[in-house]
mmCIF file of C-alpha atoms in Angstrom:
data_model
loop_
_atom_site.group_PDB
_atom_site.id
_atom_site.type_symbol
_atom_site.label_atom_id
_atom_site.label_comp_id
_atom_site.label_asym_id
_atom_site.label_seq_id
_atom_site.Cartn_x
_atom_site.Cartn_y
_atom_site.Cartn_z
ATOM 1 C CA UNK A 1 48.027 122.523 146.691
ATOM 2 C CA UNK A 2 48.938 119.088 148.073
ATOM 3 C CA UNK A 3 47.870 116.034 146.125
ATOM 4 C CA UNK A 4 44.075 115.838 145.566
ATOM 5 C CA UNK A 5 42.323 113.088 147.517
ATOM 6 C CA UNK A 6 41.391 111.326 144.291
ATOM 7 C CA UNK A 7 45.044 110.642 143.476
ATOM 8 C CA UNK A 8 45.470 108.644 146.668
ATOM 9 C CA UNK A 9 42.374 106.651 145.805
ATOM 10 C CA UNK A 10 43.871 105.896 142.378
ATOM 11 C CA UNK A 11 47.198 104.880 143.901
ATOM 12 C CA UNK A 12 45.452 102.753 146.511
ATOM 13 C CA UNK A 13 43.514 100.960 143.770
ATOM 14 C CA UNK A 14 46.693 100.399 141.729
ATOM 15 C CA UNK A 15 48.521 98.959 144.724
ATOM 16 C CA UNK A 16 45.570 96.777 145.676
ATOM 17 C CA UNK A 17 45.427 95.387 142.137
ATOM 18 C CA UNK A 18 49.151 94.742 142.255
ATOM 19 C CA UNK A 19 48.566 92.499 145.239
ATOM 20 C CA UNK A 20 51.214 93.651 147.702
ATOM 21 C CA UNK A 21 50.524 93.116 151.383
ATOM 22 C CA UNK A 22 51.653 94.960 154.483
ATOM 23 C CA UNK A 23 53.181 98.424 154.491
ATOM 24 C CA UNK A 24 53.988 99.724 151.016
ATOM 25 C CA UNK A 25 55.649 102.786 149.506
ATOM 26 C CA UNK A 26 54.255 104.126 146.230
ATOM 27 C CA UNK A 27 55.747 106.737 143.912
ATOM 28 C CA UNK A 28 53.656 108.639 141.384
ATOM 29 C CA UNK A 29 56.176 108.926 138.545
ATOM 30 C CA UNK A 30 54.353 111.790 136.819
ATOM 31 C CA UNK A 31 54.369 113.882 140.005
ATOM 32 C CA UNK A 32 58.020 113.002 140.666
ATOM 33 C CA UNK A 33 59.101 114.132 137.196
ATOM 34 C CA UNK A 34 56.922 117.256 137.463
ATOM 35 C CA UNK A 35 58.730 118.170 140.677
ATOM 36 C CA UNK A 36 62.114 117.594 139.035
ATOM 37 C CA UNK A 37 61.189 119.832 136.108
ATOM 38 C CA UNK A 38 59.966 122.541 138.497
ATOM 39 C CA UNK A 39 63.268 122.496 140.407
ATOM 40 C CA UNK A 40 65.084 123.029 137.111
ATOM 41 C CA UNK A 41 62.699 125.853 136.154
ATOM 42 C CA UNK A 42 63.230 127.597 139.491
ATOM 43 C CA UNK A 43 67.020 127.400 139.108
ATOM 44 C CA UNK A 44 66.825 129.398 135.865
ATOM 45 C CA UNK A 45 69.876 127.854 134.246
ATOM 46 C CA UNK A 46 71.973 127.012 137.302
ATOM 47 C CA UNK A 47 72.371 123.216 137.466
ATOM 48 C CA UNK A 48 70.654 121.277 140.241
ATOM 49 C CA UNK A 49 72.811 118.873 142.268
ATOM 50 C CA UNK A 50 70.688 116.051 143.713
ATOM 51 C CA UNK A 51 70.892 115.607 147.492
ATOM 52 C CA UNK A 52 70.802 111.825 147.685
ATOM 53 C CA UNK A 53 69.855 111.658 151.375
ATOM 54 C CA UNK A 54 66.373 112.875 150.473
ATOM 55 C CA UNK A 55 65.752 110.097 147.927
ATOM 56 C CA UNK A 56 67.797 106.972 148.786
ATOM 57 C CA UNK A 57 66.378 105.203 145.738
ATOM 58 C CA UNK A 58 69.076 104.652 143.136
ATOM 59 C CA UNK A 59 66.746 104.348 140.134
ATOM 60 C CA UNK A 60 65.182 107.711 141.028
ATOM 61 C CA UNK A 61 68.614 109.319 141.248
ATOM 62 C CA UNK A 62 69.584 107.910 137.869
ATOM 63 C CA UNK A 63 66.302 109.022 136.273
ATOM 64 C CA UNK A 64 66.629 112.680 137.277
ATOM 65 C CA UNK A 65 70.367 112.795 136.556
ATOM 66 C CA UNK A 66 69.490 112.008 132.934
ATOM 67 C CA UNK A 67 67.417 115.234 132.731
ATOM 68 C CA UNK A 68 68.713 118.516 131.345
ATOM 69 C CA UNK A 69 69.504 120.966 134.115
ATOM 70 C CA UNK A 70 70.370 118.309 136.702
ATOM 71 C CA UNK A 71 73.987 117.270 137.182
ATOM 72 C CA UNK A 72 75.888 115.706 140.037
ATOM 73 C CA UNK A 73 75.027 114.295 143.443
ATOM 74 C CA UNK A 74 75.405 115.660 146.957
ATOM 75 C CA UNK A 75 76.058 112.484 148.975
ATOM 76 C CA UNK A 76 75.659 111.981 152.717
ATOM 77 C CA UNK A 77 78.148 109.177 153.419
ATOM 78 C CA UNK A 78 81.510 108.335 151.854
ATOM 79 C CA UNK A 79 80.695 104.656 151.285
ATOM 80 C CA UNK A 80 77.522 105.806 149.510
ATOM 81 C CA UNK A 81 79.463 108.305 147.395
ATOM 82 C CA UNK A 82 81.950 105.597 146.406
ATOM 83 C CA UNK A 83 79.110 103.221 145.511
ATOM 84 C CA UNK A 84 77.300 105.786 143.355
ATOM 85 C CA UNK A 85 80.506 106.753 141.561
ATOM 86 C CA UNK A 86 81.470 103.205 140.680
ATOM 87 C CA UNK A 87 78.165 101.303 140.495
ATOM 88 C CA UNK A 88 75.951 103.991 138.953
ATOM 89 C CA UNK A 89 78.654 105.838 137.036
ATOM 90 C CA UNK A 90 77.910 109.225 138.641
ATOM 91 C CA UNK A 91 80.885 111.304 137.560
ATOM 92 C CA UNK A 92 80.474 114.176 140.020
ATOM 93 C CA UNK A 93 79.741 113.265 143.651
ATOM 94 C CA UNK A 94 80.279 115.906 146.325
ATOM 95 C CA UNK A 95 80.230 114.849 149.943
ATOM 96 C CA UNK A 96 77.734 117.069 151.749
ATOM 97 C CA UNK A 97 79.400 116.399 155.098
ATOM 98 C CA UNK A 98 82.917 115.690 156.396
ATOM 99 C CA UNK A 99 83.956 112.097 157.084
ATOM 100 C CA UNK A 100 86.203 110.395 159.631
ATOM 101 C CA UNK A 101 85.639 106.881 158.246
ATOM 102 C CA UNK A 102 89.237 105.719 157.788
ATOM 103 C CA UNK A 103 88.503 102.478 155.866
ATOM 104 C CA UNK A 104 86.202 104.384 153.513
ATOM 105 C CA UNK A 105 88.826 107.092 152.937
ATOM 106 C CA UNK A 106 91.452 104.470 152.181
ATOM 107 C CA UNK A 107 89.088 102.635 149.825
ATOM 108 C CA UNK A 108 88.418 105.873 147.954
ATOM 109 C CA UNK A 109 92.102 106.795 147.746
ATOM 110 C CA UNK A 110 93.044 103.425 146.241
ATOM 111 C CA UNK A 111 90.234 103.377 143.654
ATOM 112 C CA UNK A 112 91.219 105.514 140.666
ATOM 113 C CA UNK A 113 87.690 105.834 139.275
ATOM 114 C CA UNK A 114 86.141 106.856 142.590
ATOM 115 C CA UNK A 115 89.076 109.138 143.380
ATOM 116 C CA UNK A 116 88.427 111.095 140.184
ATOM 117 C CA UNK A 117 84.677 111.380 140.790
ATOM 118 C CA UNK A 118 84.204 111.934 144.523
ATOM 119 C CA UNK A 119 85.028 115.143 146.401
ATOM 120 C CA UNK A 120 85.477 115.135 150.171
ATOM 121 C CA UNK A 121 84.261 118.040 152.316
ATOM 122 C CA UNK A 122 86.464 119.739 154.913
ATOM 123 C CA UNK A 123 86.219 122.696 157.245
ATOM 124 C CA UNK A 124 89.219 122.416 159.599
ATOM 125 C CA UNK A 125 92.897 121.603 159.843
ATOM 126 C CA UNK A 126 92.052 118.655 162.113
ATOM 127 C CA UNK A 127 90.152 117.025 159.253
ATOM 128 C CA UNK A 128 93.120 117.643 156.962
ATOM 129 C CA UNK A 129 95.370 115.932 159.500
ATOM 130 C CA UNK A 130 93.190 112.830 159.420
ATOM 131 C CA UNK A 131 93.077 112.717 155.635
ATOM 132 C CA UNK A 132 96.797 113.179 155.081
ATOM 133 C CA UNK A 133 97.578 110.562 157.710
ATOM 134 C CA UNK A 134 95.567 107.807 156.003
ATOM 135 C CA UNK A 135 95.833 108.625 152.277
ATOM 136 C CA UNK A 136 98.570 106.503 150.657
ATOM 137 C CA UNK A 137 101.673 108.259 149.368
ATOM 138 C CA UNK A 138 101.609 109.208 145.712
ATOM 139 C CA UNK A 139 97.853 109.756 145.246
ATOM 140 C CA UNK A 140 95.659 112.815 145.727
ATOM 141 C CA UNK A 141 91.991 113.069 146.660
ATOM 142 C CA UNK A 142 89.646 115.890 145.766
ATOM 143 C CA UNK A 143 88.461 118.168 148.578
ATOM 144 C CA UNK A 144 86.059 121.088 148.916
ATOM 145 C CA UNK A 145 85.697 123.690 151.659
ATOM 146 C CA UNK A 146 82.431 123.958 153.582
ATOM 147 C CA UNK A 147 81.603 127.625 154.186
ATOM 148 C CA UNK A 148 79.283 128.656 157.010
ATOM 149 C CA UNK A 149 76.116 130.252 155.630
ATOM 150 C CA UNK A 150 74.331 130.928 158.918
ATOM 151 C CA UNK A 151 72.969 134.361 159.838
ATOM 152 C CA UNK A 152 73.851 136.023 163.137
ATOM 153 C CA UNK A 153 71.026 138.122 164.567
ATOM 154 C CA UNK A 154 71.262 140.233 167.753
ATOM 155 C CA UNK A 155 69.334 138.640 170.647
ATOM 156 C CA UNK A 156 68.273 135.634 168.548
ATOM 157 C CA UNK A 157 71.844 134.497 167.896
ATOM 158 C CA UNK A 158 72.818 132.185 165.023
ATOM 159 C CA UNK A 159 70.043 131.279 162.593
ATOM 160 C CA UNK A 160 70.818 128.309 160.394
ATOM 161 C CA UNK A 161 72.647 125.088 161.152
ATOM 162 C CA UNK A 162 75.748 124.377 163.225
ATOM 163 C CA UNK A 163 78.023 123.264 160.432
ATOM 164 C CA UNK A 164 81.305 124.815 159.399
ATOM 165 C CA UNK A 165 83.445 127.181 161.519
ATOM 166 C CA UNK A 166 84.639 128.839 158.281
ATOM 167 C CA UNK A 167 82.563 132.013 158.338
ATOM 168 C CA UNK A 168 84.719 134.744 156.758
ATOM 169 C CA UNK A 169 86.819 135.254 153.648
ATOM 170 C CA UNK A 170 89.965 135.326 155.811
ATOM 171 C CA UNK A 171 89.083 131.996 157.400
ATOM 172 C CA UNK A 172 88.363 130.505 153.976
ATOM 173 C CA UNK A 173 91.673 131.729 152.581
ATOM 174 C CA UNK A 174 93.569 130.379 155.601
ATOM 175 C CA UNK A 175 92.060 126.927 155.168
ATOM 176 C CA UNK A 176 92.663 126.998 151.394
ATOM 177 C CA UNK A 177 96.337 127.818 151.940
ATOM 178 C CA UNK A 178 96.601 125.027 154.488
ATOM 179 C CA UNK A 179 95.124 122.541 152.009
ATOM 180 C CA UNK A 180 97.665 123.658 149.414
ATOM 181 C CA UNK A 181 100.493 122.606 151.725
ATOM 182 C CA UNK A 182 99.124 119.094 152.277
ATOM 183 C CA UNK A 183 100.347 116.269 150.033
ATOM 184 C CA UNK A 184 97.511 114.085 148.828
ATOM 185 C CA UNK A 185 94.868 116.819 148.845
ATOM 186 C CA UNK A 186 93.631 118.784 145.837
ATOM 187 C CA UNK A 187 91.245 121.690 146.429
ATOM 188 C CA UNK A 188 88.588 121.706 143.692
ATOM 189 C CA UNK A 189 85.423 123.236 145.148
ATOM 190 C CA UNK A 190 83.378 124.813 147.902
ATOM 191 C CA UNK A 191 79.861 124.573 149.255
ATOM 192 C CA UNK A 192 77.601 126.261 151.789
ATOM 193 C CA UNK A 193 74.057 125.611 152.925
ATOM 194 C CA UNK A 194 71.752 128.471 153.885
ATOM 195 C CA UNK A 195 69.390 126.318 155.959
ATOM 196 C CA UNK A 196 67.588 129.322 157.442
ATOM 197 C CA UNK A 197 66.281 130.068 153.936
ATOM 198 C CA UNK A 198 66.249 126.687 152.215
ATOM 199 C CA UNK A 199 64.684 124.713 155.048
ATOM 200 C CA UNK A 200 62.316 127.127 156.794
ATOM 201 C CA UNK A 201 58.817 127.639 155.404
ATOM 202 C CA UNK A 202 57.620 131.203 154.916
ATOM 203 C CA UNK A 203 53.888 130.508 154.494
ATOM 204 C CA UNK A 204 52.763 128.489 157.488
ATOM 205 C CA UNK A 205 49.117 127.348 157.565
ATOM 206 C CA UNK A 206 46.676 130.141 158.284
ATOM 207 C CA UNK A 207 46.252 130.399 162.018
ATOM 208 C CA UNK A 208 45.134 133.994 162.138
ATOM 209 C CA UNK A 209 47.146 137.048 163.066
ATOM 210 C CA UNK A 210 49.892 135.094 164.839
ATOM 211 C CA UNK A 211 50.648 132.953 161.795
ATOM 212 C CA UNK A 212 50.650 135.958 159.470
ATOM 213 C CA UNK A 213 53.050 137.854 161.735
ATOM 214 C CA UNK A 214 55.319 134.813 161.976
ATOM 215 C CA UNK A 215 55.329 134.376 158.198
ATOM 216 C CA UNK A 216 56.186 138.034 157.706
ATOM 217 C CA UNK A 217 59.025 137.799 160.244
ATOM 218 C CA UNK A 218 60.450 134.681 158.569
ATOM 219 C CA UNK A 219 60.277 136.274 155.117
ATOM 220 C CA UNK A 220 62.042 139.397 156.393
ATOM 221 C CA UNK A 221 64.727 137.329 158.113
ATOM 222 C CA UNK A 222 65.343 135.332 154.950
ATOM 223 C CA UNK A 223 65.624 138.455 152.819
ATOM 224 C CA UNK A 224 68.114 140.024 155.242
ATOM 225 C CA UNK A 225 70.039 136.766 155.512
ATOM 226 C CA UNK A 226 70.593 136.491 151.772
ATOM 227 C CA UNK A 227 71.515 140.169 151.551
ATOM 228 C CA UNK A 228 74.262 139.474 154.112
ATOM 229 C CA UNK A 229 75.304 136.081 152.750
ATOM 230 C CA UNK A 230 75.756 136.798 149.052
ATOM 231 C CA UNK A 231 78.560 139.374 149.383
ATOM 232 C CA UNK A 232 80.207 137.422 152.224
ATOM 233 C CA UNK A 233 80.118 134.170 150.284
ATOM 234 C CA UNK A 234 81.328 135.864 147.109
ATOM 235 C CA UNK A 235 84.283 137.344 149.008
ATOM 236 C CA UNK A 236 85.132 133.956 150.498
ATOM 237 C CA UNK A 237 85.017 132.261 147.099
ATOM 238 C CA UNK A 238 87.184 134.994 145.580
ATOM 239 C CA UNK A 239 89.718 134.486 148.386
ATOM 240 C CA UNK A 240 89.782 130.721 147.803
ATOM 241 C CA UNK A 241 90.195 131.207 144.058
ATOM 242 C CA UNK A 242 93.415 133.125 144.729
ATOM 243 C CA UNK A 243 94.793 129.848 146.073
ATOM 244 C CA UNK A 244 93.168 127.236 143.802
ATOM 245 C CA UNK A 245 91.152 126.933 140.611
ATOM 246 C CA UNK A 246 87.690 125.822 141.692
ATOM 247 C CA UNK A 247 85.604 123.506 139.531
ATOM 248 C CA UNK A 248 82.344 124.197 141.386
ATOM 249 C CA UNK A 249 80.687 126.173 144.171
ATOM 250 C CA UNK A 250 77.545 124.542 145.556
ATOM 251 C CA UNK A 251 74.902 126.235 147.661
ATOM 252 C CA UNK A 252 71.302 126.341 148.675
ATOM 253 C CA UNK A 253 68.547 123.782 148.970
ATOM 254 C CA UNK A 254 64.990 123.081 147.858
ATOM 255 C CA UNK A 255 63.489 126.125 149.563
ATOM 256 C CA UNK A 256 66.083 128.697 148.449
ATOM 257 C CA UNK A 257 66.652 127.888 144.780
ATOM 258 C CA UNK A 258 65.606 131.241 143.335
ATOM 259 C CA UNK A 259 67.649 133.394 145.722
ATOM 260 C CA UNK A 260 70.650 131.055 145.667
ATOM 261 C CA UNK A 261 70.662 131.195 141.867
ATOM 262 C CA UNK A 262 71.008 134.990 142.168
ATOM 263 C CA UNK A 263 74.371 134.567 143.931
ATOM 264 C CA UNK A 264 77.061 135.081 141.241
ATOM 265 C CA UNK A 265 79.531 132.872 143.112
ATOM 266 C CA UNK A 266 77.299 129.762 142.890
ATOM 267 C CA UNK A 267 77.729 127.234 140.072
ATOM 268 C CA UNK A 268 75.224 124.572 141.199
ATOM 269 C CA UNK A 269 72.370 124.329 143.700
ATOM 270 C CA UNK A 270 71.551 121.382 145.934
ATOM 271 C CA UNK A 271 67.991 120.053 146.058
ATOM 272 C CA UNK A 272 66.604 116.866 147.502
ATOM 273 C CA UNK A 273 63.311 117.055 149.367
ATOM 274 C CA UNK A 274 61.652 118.864 146.477
ATOM 275 C CA UNK A 275 61.779 115.737 144.306
ATOM 276 C CA UNK A 276 59.485 113.630 146.520
ATOM 277 C CA UNK A 277 57.622 116.537 148.131
ATOM 278 C CA UNK A 278 57.354 115.742 151.832
ATOM 279 C CA UNK A 279 54.636 117.623 153.704
ATOM 280 C CA UNK A 280 57.117 119.927 155.488
ATOM 281 C CA UNK A 281 57.497 121.668 152.122
ATOM 282 C CA UNK A 282 53.823 122.620 151.889
ATOM 283 C CA UNK A 283 54.591 125.781 153.866
ATOM 284 C CA UNK A 284 56.410 127.927 151.289
ATOM 285 C CA UNK A 285 54.970 130.967 149.559
ATOM 286 C CA UNK A 286 57.017 130.795 146.365
ATOM 287 C CA UNK A 287 56.716 127.106 145.449
ATOM 288 C CA UNK A 288 55.060 123.884 146.468
ATOM 289 C CA UNK A 289 56.075 120.475 145.195
ATOM 290 C CA UNK A 290 53.514 117.819 144.420
ATOM 291 C CA UNK A 291 53.232 114.978 146.906
ATOM 292 C CA UNK A 292 54.980 112.428 144.716
ATOM 293 C CA UNK A 293 55.443 109.613 147.222
ATOM 294 C CA UNK A 294 53.525 108.127 150.114
ATOM 295 C CA UNK A 295 53.275 105.034 152.218
ATOM 296 C CA UNK A 296 50.229 102.897 152.926
ATOM 297 C CA UNK A 297 49.665 101.074 156.206
ATOM 298 C CA UNK A 298 47.074 98.336 156.606
ATOM 299 C CA UNK A 299 44.251 98.523 159.108
ATOM 300 C CA UNK A 300 44.588 95.619 161.553
ATOM 301 C CA UNK A 301 42.240 96.624 164.423
ATOM 302 C CA UNK A 302 38.987 98.471 165.011
ATOM 303 C CA UNK A 303 39.116 99.296 168.743
ATOM 304 C CA UNK A 304 35.781 101.099 168.682
ATOM 305 C CA UNK A 305 33.592 103.534 166.758
ATOM 306 C CA UNK A 306 35.629 106.198 164.980
ATOM 307 C CA UNK A 307 38.936 104.402 165.597
ATOM 308 C CA UNK A 308 41.175 102.167 163.484
ATOM 309 C CA UNK A 309 44.659 100.897 164.201
ATOM 310 C CA UNK A 310 47.280 100.560 161.459
ATOM 311 C CA UNK A 311 50.270 98.241 161.510
ATOM 312 C CA UNK A 312 53.400 100.424 161.777
ATOM 313 C CA UNK A 313 53.608 104.177 161.389
ATOM 314 C CA UNK A 314 56.564 105.592 163.308
ATOM 315 C CA UNK A 315 58.414 106.845 160.238
ATOM 316 C CA UNK A 316 59.673 109.949 162.012
ATOM 317 C CA UNK A 317 61.769 112.685 160.396
ATOM 318 C CA UNK A 318 64.931 114.206 161.822
ATOM 319 C CA UNK A 319 64.974 117.586 163.513
ATOM 320 C CA UNK A 320 63.548 119.042 166.745
ATOM 321 C CA UNK A 321 60.880 116.631 168.062
ATOM 322 C CA UNK A 322 57.482 118.106 167.241
ATOM 323 C CA UNK A 323 54.212 117.269 165.542
ATOM 324 C CA UNK A 324 55.562 118.422 162.166
ATOM 325 C CA UNK A 325 58.122 115.562 162.220
ATOM 326 C CA UNK A 326 55.306 112.980 162.133
ATOM 327 C CA UNK A 327 53.996 111.459 158.906
ATOM 328 C CA UNK A 328 50.755 113.075 157.794
ATOM 329 C CA UNK A 329 47.693 110.809 157.288
ATOM 330 C CA UNK A 330 46.099 112.020 154.051
ATOM 331 C CA UNK A 331 43.693 109.324 152.775
ATOM 332 C CA UNK A 332 40.974 108.669 153.608
ATOM 333 C CA UNK A 333 40.662 112.340 154.535
ATOM 334 C CA UNK A 334 39.851 113.410 158.064
ATOM 335 C CA UNK A 335 41.909 110.932 160.098
ATOM 336 C CA UNK A 336 44.128 112.173 162.903
ATOM 337 C CA UNK A 337 46.459 110.743 165.521
ATOM 338 C CA UNK A 338 45.355 109.750 168.982
ATOM 339 C CA UNK A 339 47.010 112.498 171.076
ATOM 340 C CA UNK A 340 48.470 110.131 173.667
ATOM 341 C CA UNK A 341 49.951 107.718 171.124
ATOM 342 C CA UNK A 342 50.665 109.505 167.799
ATOM 343 C CA UNK A 343 52.689 107.424 165.279
ATOM 344 C CA UNK A 344 53.689 104.134 166.855
ATOM 345 C CA UNK A 345 56.668 101.903 166.270
ATOM 346 C CA UNK A 346 54.430 98.890 165.480
ATOM 347 C CA UNK A 347 50.876 100.207 165.610
ATOM 348 C CA UNK A 348 49.240 103.573 165.043
ATOM 349 C CA UNK A 349 45.649 104.321 166.124
ATOM 350 C CA UNK A 350 43.809 106.917 164.056
ATOM 351 C CA UNK A 351 40.655 108.796 164.967
ATOM 352 C CA UNK A 352 37.917 110.281 162.808
ATOM 353 C CA UNK A 353 34.637 109.570 161.090
ATOM 354 C CA UNK A 354 36.498 108.067 158.106
ATOM 355 C CA UNK A 355 37.657 105.259 160.391
ATOM 356 C CA UNK A 356 34.175 103.743 160.226
ATOM 357 C CA UNK A 357 34.479 103.358 156.432
ATOM 358 C CA UNK A 358 37.602 101.194 156.709
ATOM 359 C CA UNK A 359 37.764 97.419 156.965
ATOM 360 C CA UNK A 360 40.498 95.135 158.216
ATOM 361 C CA UNK A 361 43.160 94.992 155.470
ATOM 362 C CA UNK A 362 42.313 98.388 153.955
ATOM 363 C CA UNK A 363 45.123 100.939 153.761
ATOM 364 C CA UNK A 364 45.550 104.399 155.162
ATOM 365 C CA UNK A 365 47.964 106.550 153.149
ATOM 366 C CA UNK A 366 50.513 108.885 154.729
ATOM 367 C CA UNK A 367 52.929 111.509 153.453
ATOM 368 C CA UNK A 368 56.419 111.523 154.955
ATOM 369 C CA UNK A 369 57.728 114.737 156.442
ATOM 370 C CA UNK A 370 60.791 115.838 154.546
ATOM 371 C CA UNK A 371 63.619 113.597 153.510
ATOM 372 C CA UNK A 372 64.986 110.082 153.262
ATOM 373 C CA UNK A 373 63.127 108.596 156.217
ATOM 374 C CA UNK A 374 60.594 106.932 153.930
ATOM 375 C CA UNK A 375 63.216 104.860 152.084
ATOM 376 C CA UNK A 376 64.774 103.633 155.325
ATOM 377 C CA UNK A 377 61.546 101.798 156.206
ATOM 378 C CA UNK A 378 61.016 99.921 152.943
ATOM 379 C CA UNK A 379 62.926 97.588 150.668
ATOM 380 C CA UNK A 380 61.090 98.607 147.503
ATOM 381 C CA UNK A 381 59.014 101.332 145.918
ATOM 382 C CA UNK A 382 55.985 100.646 143.739
ATOM 383 C CA UNK A 383 56.148 103.057 140.800
ATOM 384 C CA UNK A 384 52.639 104.009 139.717
ATOM 385 C CA UNK A 385 51.915 105.256 136.210
ATOM 386 C CA UNK A 386 48.312 106.086 135.506
ATOM 387 C CA UNK A 387 46.151 103.426 137.117
ATOM 388 C CA UNK A 388 48.705 100.675 137.563
ATOM 389 C CA UNK A 389 51.965 99.734 139.168
ATOM 390 C CA UNK A 390 54.366 99.909 136.255
ATOM 391 C CA UNK A 391 57.598 98.996 138.035
ATOM 392 C CA UNK A 392 58.989 97.907 141.389
ATOM 393 C CA UNK A 393 62.389 99.389 142.284
ATOM 394 C CA UNK A 394 64.634 98.875 145.330
ATOM 395 C CA UNK A 395 65.506 101.496 147.888
ATOM 396 C CA UNK A 396 69.056 101.691 149.243
ATOM 397 C CA UNK A 397 67.829 99.391 151.998
ATOM 398 C CA UNK A 398 66.439 96.994 149.394
ATOM 399 C CA UNK A 399 69.880 96.844 147.802
ATOM 400 C CA UNK A 400 71.362 95.873 151.155
ATOM 401 C CA UNK A 401 72.825 99.324 151.818
ATOM 402 C CA UNK A 402 72.604 100.969 155.233
ATOM 403 C CA UNK A 403 74.951 103.937 155.175
ATOM 404 C CA UNK A 404 73.704 105.685 158.324
#
């Protein structure tokens, strides 16, 4: 269900006609908007909050935020959150992670517009100490509690991500009461991220009996995890609400939208990778986004029969180092990495019969793995509509922004 090969040929022709040289990033606007609409459909009325780390292209954020069913941003850095709130007018920006950036906290606290639009994330008294120490007297910043959504399994241990230590309703209530005692802090929300459901594929490529057994085990784990999480999270939110009136409770991610929407305590659902459709998200049984973005690298060498070398290529995704963190060569079809080199920092050799059809200067097209890594390697994105490049828009990097 990934993008048909003919689409890459169309995009390659559009980019070639546009005349750009070197490595390029191209976005198929129709596929991008189709993915956005599908995220909204899957949420069944619960608003989608856009995880900006997975896009890092401001025009794309603004375009989907104008759609019905999409509201608010989940930011990854406080300076970014401040920028989006004041430069793009995003009225609801939730920090997806805690911050210890003192200058950024002070800048937020002294900017009335940003202070009203940005919510900081906390999960410990130590973070509260830092905030109250640096926030000027007489102002208050918005904060939300990060609840742990991981799943503890005998023998296997914790499944999910190592985020918040706030795992129970009692722990949530204790932190909420502590926030209430701190001048300069106003508790307005909560969030939790069930990574073991949202970020783990449950339909891995068919590799026989082993793959089918693994898929069944993952699906069973995810079902049990949500059965445990929903009542625990609901109890934690109820305990927090006894201390403060909450404006929002965020949860989930691209891979868990349907089951997160079934949690009565959730008011909005985070999604990011599903907009661009990195290849890591091909392995889900219940949805599959279109491959809406890709990058093209030019052929600069032909070392021998069945081999070409592209300029660049090491656009690696975060996570445990493995083959699935590498970009995926998709056009021309049939190319694969040289096992001893893989994706290189400056050059990437590719093997396969299709290599003999390529000339110096031709492009090979790749899909990125999952998130914002593609925007960190390019200053601009060529937006393709139909058979032509309709617009060129900057990435965060192209706007001179390097938040992490």
